[in-house]
Structures are given as C-alpha cells and as structure tokens.
XYZ file of N, CA and C in Angstrom:
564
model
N -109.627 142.441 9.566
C -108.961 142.362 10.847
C -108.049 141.133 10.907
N -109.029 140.036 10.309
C -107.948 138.617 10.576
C -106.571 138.805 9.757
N -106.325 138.710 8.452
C -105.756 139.195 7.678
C -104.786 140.136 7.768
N -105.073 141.568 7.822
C -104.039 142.649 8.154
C -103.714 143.246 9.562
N -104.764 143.660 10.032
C -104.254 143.870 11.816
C -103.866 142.907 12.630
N -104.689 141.779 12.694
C -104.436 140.935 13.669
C -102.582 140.332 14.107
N -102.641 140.313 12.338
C -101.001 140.009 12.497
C -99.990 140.731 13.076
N -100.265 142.601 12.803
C -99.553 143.335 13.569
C -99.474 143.598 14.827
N -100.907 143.312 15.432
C -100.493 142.990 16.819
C -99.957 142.177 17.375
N -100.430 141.205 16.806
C -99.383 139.655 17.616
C -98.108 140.061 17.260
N -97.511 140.619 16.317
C -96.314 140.599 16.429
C -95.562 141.604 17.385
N -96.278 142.714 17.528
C -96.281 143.755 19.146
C -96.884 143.255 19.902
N -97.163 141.858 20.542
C -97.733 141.557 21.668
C -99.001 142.501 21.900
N -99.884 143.061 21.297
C -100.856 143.822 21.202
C -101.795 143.396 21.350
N -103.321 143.344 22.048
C -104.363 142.940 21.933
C -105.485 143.955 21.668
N -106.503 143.554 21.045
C -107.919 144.524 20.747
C -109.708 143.607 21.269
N -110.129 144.839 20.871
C -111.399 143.568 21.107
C -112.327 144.183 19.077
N -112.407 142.840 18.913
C -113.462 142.860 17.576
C -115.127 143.024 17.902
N -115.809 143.684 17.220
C -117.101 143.394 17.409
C -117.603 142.870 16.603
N -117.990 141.640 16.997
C -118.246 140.751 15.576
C -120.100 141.116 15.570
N -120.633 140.893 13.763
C -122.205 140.723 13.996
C -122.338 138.960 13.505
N -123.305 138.756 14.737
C -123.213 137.176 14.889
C -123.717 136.623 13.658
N -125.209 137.116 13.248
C -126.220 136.807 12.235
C -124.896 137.058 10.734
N -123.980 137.634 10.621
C -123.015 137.211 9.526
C -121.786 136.866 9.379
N -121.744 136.638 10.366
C -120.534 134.811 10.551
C -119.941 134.423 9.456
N -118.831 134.904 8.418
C -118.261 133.744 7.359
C -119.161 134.322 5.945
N -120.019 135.448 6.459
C -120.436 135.790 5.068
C -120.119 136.816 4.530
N -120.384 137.491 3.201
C -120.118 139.519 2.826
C -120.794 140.160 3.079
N -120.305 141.227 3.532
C -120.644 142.551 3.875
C -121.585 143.169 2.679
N -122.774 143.399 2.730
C -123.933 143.784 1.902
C -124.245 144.738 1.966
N -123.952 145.464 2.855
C -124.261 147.026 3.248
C -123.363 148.336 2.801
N -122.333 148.287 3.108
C -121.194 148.603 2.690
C -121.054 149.335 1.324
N -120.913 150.751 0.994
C -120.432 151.561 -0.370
C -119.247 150.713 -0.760
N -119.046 150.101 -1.512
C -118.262 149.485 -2.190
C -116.992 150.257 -2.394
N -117.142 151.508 -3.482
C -115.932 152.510 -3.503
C -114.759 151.865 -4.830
N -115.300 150.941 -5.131
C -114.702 149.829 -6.163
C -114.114 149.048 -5.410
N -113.878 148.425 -4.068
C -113.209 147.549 -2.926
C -114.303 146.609 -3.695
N -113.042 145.269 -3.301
C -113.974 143.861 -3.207
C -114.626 143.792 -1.800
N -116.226 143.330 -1.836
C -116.274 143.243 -0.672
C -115.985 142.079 0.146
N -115.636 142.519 1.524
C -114.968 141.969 2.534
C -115.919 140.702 2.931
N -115.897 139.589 3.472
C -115.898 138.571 4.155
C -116.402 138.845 5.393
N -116.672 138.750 6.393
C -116.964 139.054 7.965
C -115.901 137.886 8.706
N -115.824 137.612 9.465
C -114.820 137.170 10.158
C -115.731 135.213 10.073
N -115.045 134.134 9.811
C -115.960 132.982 10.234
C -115.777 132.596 11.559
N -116.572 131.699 11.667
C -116.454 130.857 13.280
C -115.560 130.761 13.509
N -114.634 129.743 12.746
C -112.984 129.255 12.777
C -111.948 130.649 13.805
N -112.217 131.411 12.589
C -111.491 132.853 12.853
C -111.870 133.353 14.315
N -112.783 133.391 14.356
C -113.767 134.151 16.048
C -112.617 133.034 16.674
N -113.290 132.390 17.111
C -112.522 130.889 17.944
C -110.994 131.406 18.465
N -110.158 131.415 17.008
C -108.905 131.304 17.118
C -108.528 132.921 17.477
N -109.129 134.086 17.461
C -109.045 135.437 17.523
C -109.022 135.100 19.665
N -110.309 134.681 19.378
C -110.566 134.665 20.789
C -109.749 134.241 22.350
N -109.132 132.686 21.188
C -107.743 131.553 21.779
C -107.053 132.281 21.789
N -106.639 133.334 21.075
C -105.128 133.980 21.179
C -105.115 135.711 22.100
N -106.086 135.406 22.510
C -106.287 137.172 23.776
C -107.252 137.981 22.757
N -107.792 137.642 21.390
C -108.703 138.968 21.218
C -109.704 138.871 22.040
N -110.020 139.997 22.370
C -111.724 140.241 22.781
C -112.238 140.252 21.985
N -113.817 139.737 22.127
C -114.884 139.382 21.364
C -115.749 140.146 22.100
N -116.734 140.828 21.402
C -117.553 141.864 21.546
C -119.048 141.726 20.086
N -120.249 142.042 21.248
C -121.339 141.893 19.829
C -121.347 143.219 19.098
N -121.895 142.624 18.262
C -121.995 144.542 17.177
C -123.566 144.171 16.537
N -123.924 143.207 17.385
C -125.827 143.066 17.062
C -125.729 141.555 15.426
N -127.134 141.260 15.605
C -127.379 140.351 14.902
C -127.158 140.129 13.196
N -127.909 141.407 12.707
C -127.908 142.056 11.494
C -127.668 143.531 10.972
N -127.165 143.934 11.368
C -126.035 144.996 11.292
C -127.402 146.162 11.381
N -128.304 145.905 12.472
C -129.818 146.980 12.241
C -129.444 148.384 13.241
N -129.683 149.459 12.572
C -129.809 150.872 13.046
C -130.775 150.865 14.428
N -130.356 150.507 15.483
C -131.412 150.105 16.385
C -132.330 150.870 17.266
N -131.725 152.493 16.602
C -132.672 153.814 16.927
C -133.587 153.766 16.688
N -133.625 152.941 14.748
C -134.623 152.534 14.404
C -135.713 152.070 13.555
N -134.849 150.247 15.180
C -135.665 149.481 15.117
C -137.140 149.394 16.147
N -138.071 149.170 15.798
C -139.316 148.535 16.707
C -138.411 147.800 17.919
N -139.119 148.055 19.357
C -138.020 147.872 20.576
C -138.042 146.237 20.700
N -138.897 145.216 20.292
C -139.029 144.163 19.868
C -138.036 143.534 19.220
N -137.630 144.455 18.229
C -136.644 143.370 17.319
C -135.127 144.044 17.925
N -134.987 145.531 18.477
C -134.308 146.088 18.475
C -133.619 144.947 19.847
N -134.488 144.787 21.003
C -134.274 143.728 21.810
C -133.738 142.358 21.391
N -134.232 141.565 20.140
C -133.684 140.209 20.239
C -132.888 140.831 19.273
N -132.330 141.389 18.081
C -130.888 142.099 18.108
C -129.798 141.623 19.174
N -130.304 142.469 19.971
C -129.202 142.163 21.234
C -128.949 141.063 22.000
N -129.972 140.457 22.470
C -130.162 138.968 22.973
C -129.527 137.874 21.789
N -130.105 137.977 20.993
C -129.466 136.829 19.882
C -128.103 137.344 19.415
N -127.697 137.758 19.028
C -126.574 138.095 19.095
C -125.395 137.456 20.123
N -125.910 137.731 21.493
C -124.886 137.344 22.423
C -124.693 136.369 22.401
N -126.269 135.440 22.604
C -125.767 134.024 23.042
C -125.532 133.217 21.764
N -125.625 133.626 20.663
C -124.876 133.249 19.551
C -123.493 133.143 19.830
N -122.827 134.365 20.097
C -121.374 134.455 20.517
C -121.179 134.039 21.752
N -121.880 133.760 22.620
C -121.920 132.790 23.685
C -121.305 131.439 23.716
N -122.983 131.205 22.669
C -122.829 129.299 22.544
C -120.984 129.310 21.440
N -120.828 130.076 20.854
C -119.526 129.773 20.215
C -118.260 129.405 21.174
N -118.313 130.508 21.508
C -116.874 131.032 22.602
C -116.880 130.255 23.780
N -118.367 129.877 24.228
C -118.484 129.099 25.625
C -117.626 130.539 26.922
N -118.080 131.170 26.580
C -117.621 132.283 27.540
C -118.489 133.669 27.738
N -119.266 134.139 28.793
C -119.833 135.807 28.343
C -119.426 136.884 27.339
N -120.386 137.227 27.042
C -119.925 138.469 25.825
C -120.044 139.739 27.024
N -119.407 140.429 27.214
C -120.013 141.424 27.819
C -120.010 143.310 27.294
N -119.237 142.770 25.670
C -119.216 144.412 25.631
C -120.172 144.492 23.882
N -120.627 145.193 23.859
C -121.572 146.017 22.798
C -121.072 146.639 22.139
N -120.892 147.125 20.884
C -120.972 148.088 19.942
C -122.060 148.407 19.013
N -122.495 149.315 19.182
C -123.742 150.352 18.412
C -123.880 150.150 16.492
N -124.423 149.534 15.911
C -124.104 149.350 14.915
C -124.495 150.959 14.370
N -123.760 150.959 13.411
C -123.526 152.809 12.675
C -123.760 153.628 13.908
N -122.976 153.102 15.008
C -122.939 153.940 16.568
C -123.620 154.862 16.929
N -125.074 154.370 16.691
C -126.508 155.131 17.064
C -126.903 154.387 18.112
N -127.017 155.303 19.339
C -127.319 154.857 20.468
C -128.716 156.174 20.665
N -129.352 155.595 22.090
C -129.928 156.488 23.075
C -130.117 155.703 23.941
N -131.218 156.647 24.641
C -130.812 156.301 26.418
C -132.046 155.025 26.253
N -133.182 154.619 25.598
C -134.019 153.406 25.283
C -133.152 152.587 25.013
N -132.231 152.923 24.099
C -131.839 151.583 23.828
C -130.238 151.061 24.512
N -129.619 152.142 25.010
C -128.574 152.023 26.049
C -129.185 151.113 27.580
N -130.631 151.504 27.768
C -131.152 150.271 28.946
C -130.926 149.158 28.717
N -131.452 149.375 27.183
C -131.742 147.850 26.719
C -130.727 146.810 27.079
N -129.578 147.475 25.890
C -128.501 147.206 26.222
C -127.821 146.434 27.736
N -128.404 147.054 28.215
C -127.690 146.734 30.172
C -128.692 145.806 30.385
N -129.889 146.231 30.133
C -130.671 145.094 30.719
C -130.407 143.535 30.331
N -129.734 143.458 29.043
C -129.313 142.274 28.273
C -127.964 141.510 28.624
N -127.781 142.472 29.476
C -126.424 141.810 30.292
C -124.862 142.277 30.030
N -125.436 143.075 28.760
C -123.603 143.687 29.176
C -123.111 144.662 29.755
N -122.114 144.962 29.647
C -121.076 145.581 30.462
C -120.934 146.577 29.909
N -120.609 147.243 29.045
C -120.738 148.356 28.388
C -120.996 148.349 26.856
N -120.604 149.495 26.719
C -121.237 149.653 25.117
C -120.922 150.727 24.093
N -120.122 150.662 23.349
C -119.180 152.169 22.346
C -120.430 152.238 21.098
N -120.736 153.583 21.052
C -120.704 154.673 20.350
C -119.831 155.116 19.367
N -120.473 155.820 18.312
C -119.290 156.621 17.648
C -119.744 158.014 17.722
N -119.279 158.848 18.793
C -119.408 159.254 19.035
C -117.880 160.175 20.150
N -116.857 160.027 19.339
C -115.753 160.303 19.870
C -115.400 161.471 20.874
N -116.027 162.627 20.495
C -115.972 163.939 21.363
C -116.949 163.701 22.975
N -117.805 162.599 23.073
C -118.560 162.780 24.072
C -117.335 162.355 25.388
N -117.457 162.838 26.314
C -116.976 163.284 27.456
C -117.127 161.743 28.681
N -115.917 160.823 28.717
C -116.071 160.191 29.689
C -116.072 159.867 31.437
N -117.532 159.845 31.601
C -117.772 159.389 32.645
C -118.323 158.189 33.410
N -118.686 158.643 34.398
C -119.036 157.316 35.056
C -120.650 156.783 34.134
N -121.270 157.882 34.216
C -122.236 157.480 33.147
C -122.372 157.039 31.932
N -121.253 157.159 31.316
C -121.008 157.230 29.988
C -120.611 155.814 29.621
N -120.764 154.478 30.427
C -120.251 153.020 30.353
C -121.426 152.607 29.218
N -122.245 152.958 28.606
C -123.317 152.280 28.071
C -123.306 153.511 26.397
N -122.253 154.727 26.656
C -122.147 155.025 25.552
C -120.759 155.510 25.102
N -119.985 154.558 24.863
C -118.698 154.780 25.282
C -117.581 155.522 24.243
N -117.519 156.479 24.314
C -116.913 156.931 23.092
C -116.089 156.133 22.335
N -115.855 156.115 20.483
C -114.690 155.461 20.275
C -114.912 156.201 18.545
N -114.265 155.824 17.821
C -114.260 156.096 16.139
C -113.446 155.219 15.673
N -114.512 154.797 14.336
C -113.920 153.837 13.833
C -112.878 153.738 12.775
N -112.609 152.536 12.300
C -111.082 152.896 11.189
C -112.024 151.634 10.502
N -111.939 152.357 8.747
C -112.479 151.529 7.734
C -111.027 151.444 6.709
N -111.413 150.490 6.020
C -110.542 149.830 4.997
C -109.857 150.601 3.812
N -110.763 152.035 3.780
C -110.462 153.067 3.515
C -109.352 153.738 3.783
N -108.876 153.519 5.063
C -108.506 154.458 6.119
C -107.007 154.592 5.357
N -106.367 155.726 5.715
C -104.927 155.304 5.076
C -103.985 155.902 6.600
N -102.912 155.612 6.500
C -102.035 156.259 7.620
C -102.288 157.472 8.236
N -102.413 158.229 7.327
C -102.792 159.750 7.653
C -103.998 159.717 8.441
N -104.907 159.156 7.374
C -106.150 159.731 8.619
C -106.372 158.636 9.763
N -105.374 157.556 9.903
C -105.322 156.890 10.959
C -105.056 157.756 11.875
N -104.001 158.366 11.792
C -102.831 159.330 12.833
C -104.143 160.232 13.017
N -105.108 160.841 12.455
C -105.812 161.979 12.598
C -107.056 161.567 13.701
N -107.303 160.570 13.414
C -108.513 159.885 14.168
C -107.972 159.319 15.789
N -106.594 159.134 15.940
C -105.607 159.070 17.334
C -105.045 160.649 17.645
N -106.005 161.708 16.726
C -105.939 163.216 17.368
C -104.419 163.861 17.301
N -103.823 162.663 16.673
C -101.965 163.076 16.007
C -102.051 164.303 15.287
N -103.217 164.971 14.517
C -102.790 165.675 13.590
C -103.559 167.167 13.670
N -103.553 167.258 14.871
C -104.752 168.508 15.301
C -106.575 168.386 15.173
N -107.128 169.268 16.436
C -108.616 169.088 16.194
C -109.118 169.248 14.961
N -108.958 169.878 13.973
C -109.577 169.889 12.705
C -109.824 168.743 11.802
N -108.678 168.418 12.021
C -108.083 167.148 11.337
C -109.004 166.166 12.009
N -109.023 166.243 13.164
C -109.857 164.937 13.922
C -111.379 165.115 13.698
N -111.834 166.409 13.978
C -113.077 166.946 13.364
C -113.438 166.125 12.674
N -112.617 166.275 11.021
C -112.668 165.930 9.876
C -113.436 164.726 9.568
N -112.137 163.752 10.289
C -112.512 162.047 10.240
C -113.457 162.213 11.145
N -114.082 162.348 12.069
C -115.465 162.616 12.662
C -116.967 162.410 11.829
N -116.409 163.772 11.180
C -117.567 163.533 9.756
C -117.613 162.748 9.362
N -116.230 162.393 8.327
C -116.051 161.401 7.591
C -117.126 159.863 7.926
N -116.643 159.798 9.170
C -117.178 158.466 10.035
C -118.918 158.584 10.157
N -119.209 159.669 9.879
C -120.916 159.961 10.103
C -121.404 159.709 8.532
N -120.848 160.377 7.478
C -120.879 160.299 6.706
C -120.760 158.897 5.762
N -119.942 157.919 5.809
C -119.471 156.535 5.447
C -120.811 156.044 6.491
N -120.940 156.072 7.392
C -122.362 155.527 8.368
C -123.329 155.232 7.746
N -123.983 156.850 7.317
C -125.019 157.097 6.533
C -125.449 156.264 5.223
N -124.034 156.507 4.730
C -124.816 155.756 2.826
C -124.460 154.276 3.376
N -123.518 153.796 4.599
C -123.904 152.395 4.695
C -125.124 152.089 4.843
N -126.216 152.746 5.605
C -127.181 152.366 6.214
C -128.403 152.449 5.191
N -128.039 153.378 4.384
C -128.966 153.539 3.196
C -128.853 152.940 2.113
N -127.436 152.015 1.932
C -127.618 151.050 0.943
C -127.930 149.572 1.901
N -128.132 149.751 2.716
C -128.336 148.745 3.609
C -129.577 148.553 3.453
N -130.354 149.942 3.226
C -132.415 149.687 3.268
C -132.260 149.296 1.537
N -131.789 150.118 0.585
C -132.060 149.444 -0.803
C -132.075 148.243 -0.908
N -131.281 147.641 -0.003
C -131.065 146.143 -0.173
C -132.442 145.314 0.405
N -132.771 146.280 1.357
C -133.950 145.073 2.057
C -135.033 145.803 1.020
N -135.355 146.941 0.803
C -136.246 147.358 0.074
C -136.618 145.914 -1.518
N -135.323 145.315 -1.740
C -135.622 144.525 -3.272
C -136.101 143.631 -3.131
C-alpha cells in the first residue's frame, strides 16, 4: 500500500482507509501463499503515523491475523481489544472501523466487535445486501498483490457478474490456503 497505491492516490487527491494488524507492525507476512512473490513487509509505525498525517484512515484488521470464527471467545475478544488500543496508543486518536481477518464474521463475533467500541466492520463478503443492519458486516472484496488490472476492473463489477462471481471465489479461495498455511506455521 505504502509503496504502490498510496502514491496514486495522493497524486488524485484520493483517500482510503488501511486495515492495519497491530501485533505485525514493520514485520513479514507469514501466512501468505507465496506464489514465488517476495514476501511483503506489513506497514511500520513510521508508515501508519505518516499514512494517517496525510488523510489515510486507519482501521484494525485484529492483533494476529486469527480466523476469529475460530477463535475461543477469550482470545477472539482481546484480538479485538488489543489491537485497537495498540493503534490507539500510536495514532493518539479512536480506531473505529474493523476488518474481519480472511472476512469471517458472525453474529458472536459481530457483538463482539461493537461491544469493543467500533463503528463498523467489513466482511468479504461482497454480494451481501446493504443495510441498516449490515454496519457490523459490511460488504467489501479485497485486491491482493496478485491482482492485475483486469481483475481489478472485475472486482469494481466493470466486467460483468460472472466475472465478478469469479474474483469472489478467487478471494475465498486465496483466504483459505492463507489460513491454512497460517496453522502449518503455528502447528511447527
């Protein structure tokens, strides 16, 4: 984000919000199918700070990048709590928006969520239908490093439902073996 997007927005006067995970601050991405990519960096303090100084939104995406469907509601809870005021004590400002890590939500842990003080909370879960209820599961789909123009345009629904379908999967799919090389890793 710091690196390649960030720049294109500032230069369109553009703003976004990042969801940073606090617990890896300045370190690599461990979870992650490789695909032969070097792996990526996470964003450092420095970066948050100056993202933040310049209009990004800052948003949590949880402590340790944990599947929090499931986690034990214990850890799945300070997840969320630590997290914030991590990005709290940084920013010196409220966090108030959430993202679902591998955008597995439910309605346990969407309370949670609220009960912890934020404001809403995205899902990947793009086809779900926004409403007033829907602030705690907020549709969105993500764009990986992968991504190329095309299926950018496809995932902004440029290129017909099929097409969007497609990257749908795609996005469930890239989820999955993240999360499962994510347990090999704790498994060693």
């Amino acid at each position: 984000f710091y690196t390649d997007a960030y720049p294109i927005l500032k230069k369109y006067g553009l703003t976004a919000t990042v969801f940073v995970l606090a617990g890896y601050m300045g370190r690599l991405n461990t979870w992650d199918v490789q695909l032969g990519l070097k792996r990526p960096k996470h964003l450092s303090r420095d970066q948050i700070q100056a993202l933040f100084k310049d209009g990004i939104g800052i948003g949590s995406h949880g402590l340790h990048h944990r599947f929090l469907t499931h986690c034990p509601p214990v850890e799945a809870k300070a997840e969320l709590q630590e997290s914030k005021s991590l990005l709290e004590a940084l920013l010196q400002h409220p966090i108030h928006s959430f993202a679902y890590p591998y955008g597995s939500a439910n309605p346990a842990i969407a309370e949670m969520v609220q009960a912890t003080g934020y404001s809403i909370a995205f899902s990947l879960e793009p086809y779900r239908e926004i409403t007033s209820e829907s602030i705690y599961c907020f549709p969105r789909i993500a764009i990986y490093r992968c991504d190329t123009s095309r299926s950018f345009r496809a995932k902004l629904g440029l290129l017909g439902k099929s097409r969007f379908a497609i990257e749908c999967a795609k996005n469930r799919l890239i989820n999955r073996f993240a999360y499962l090389n994510l347990l090999r890793k704790w498994d060693r």
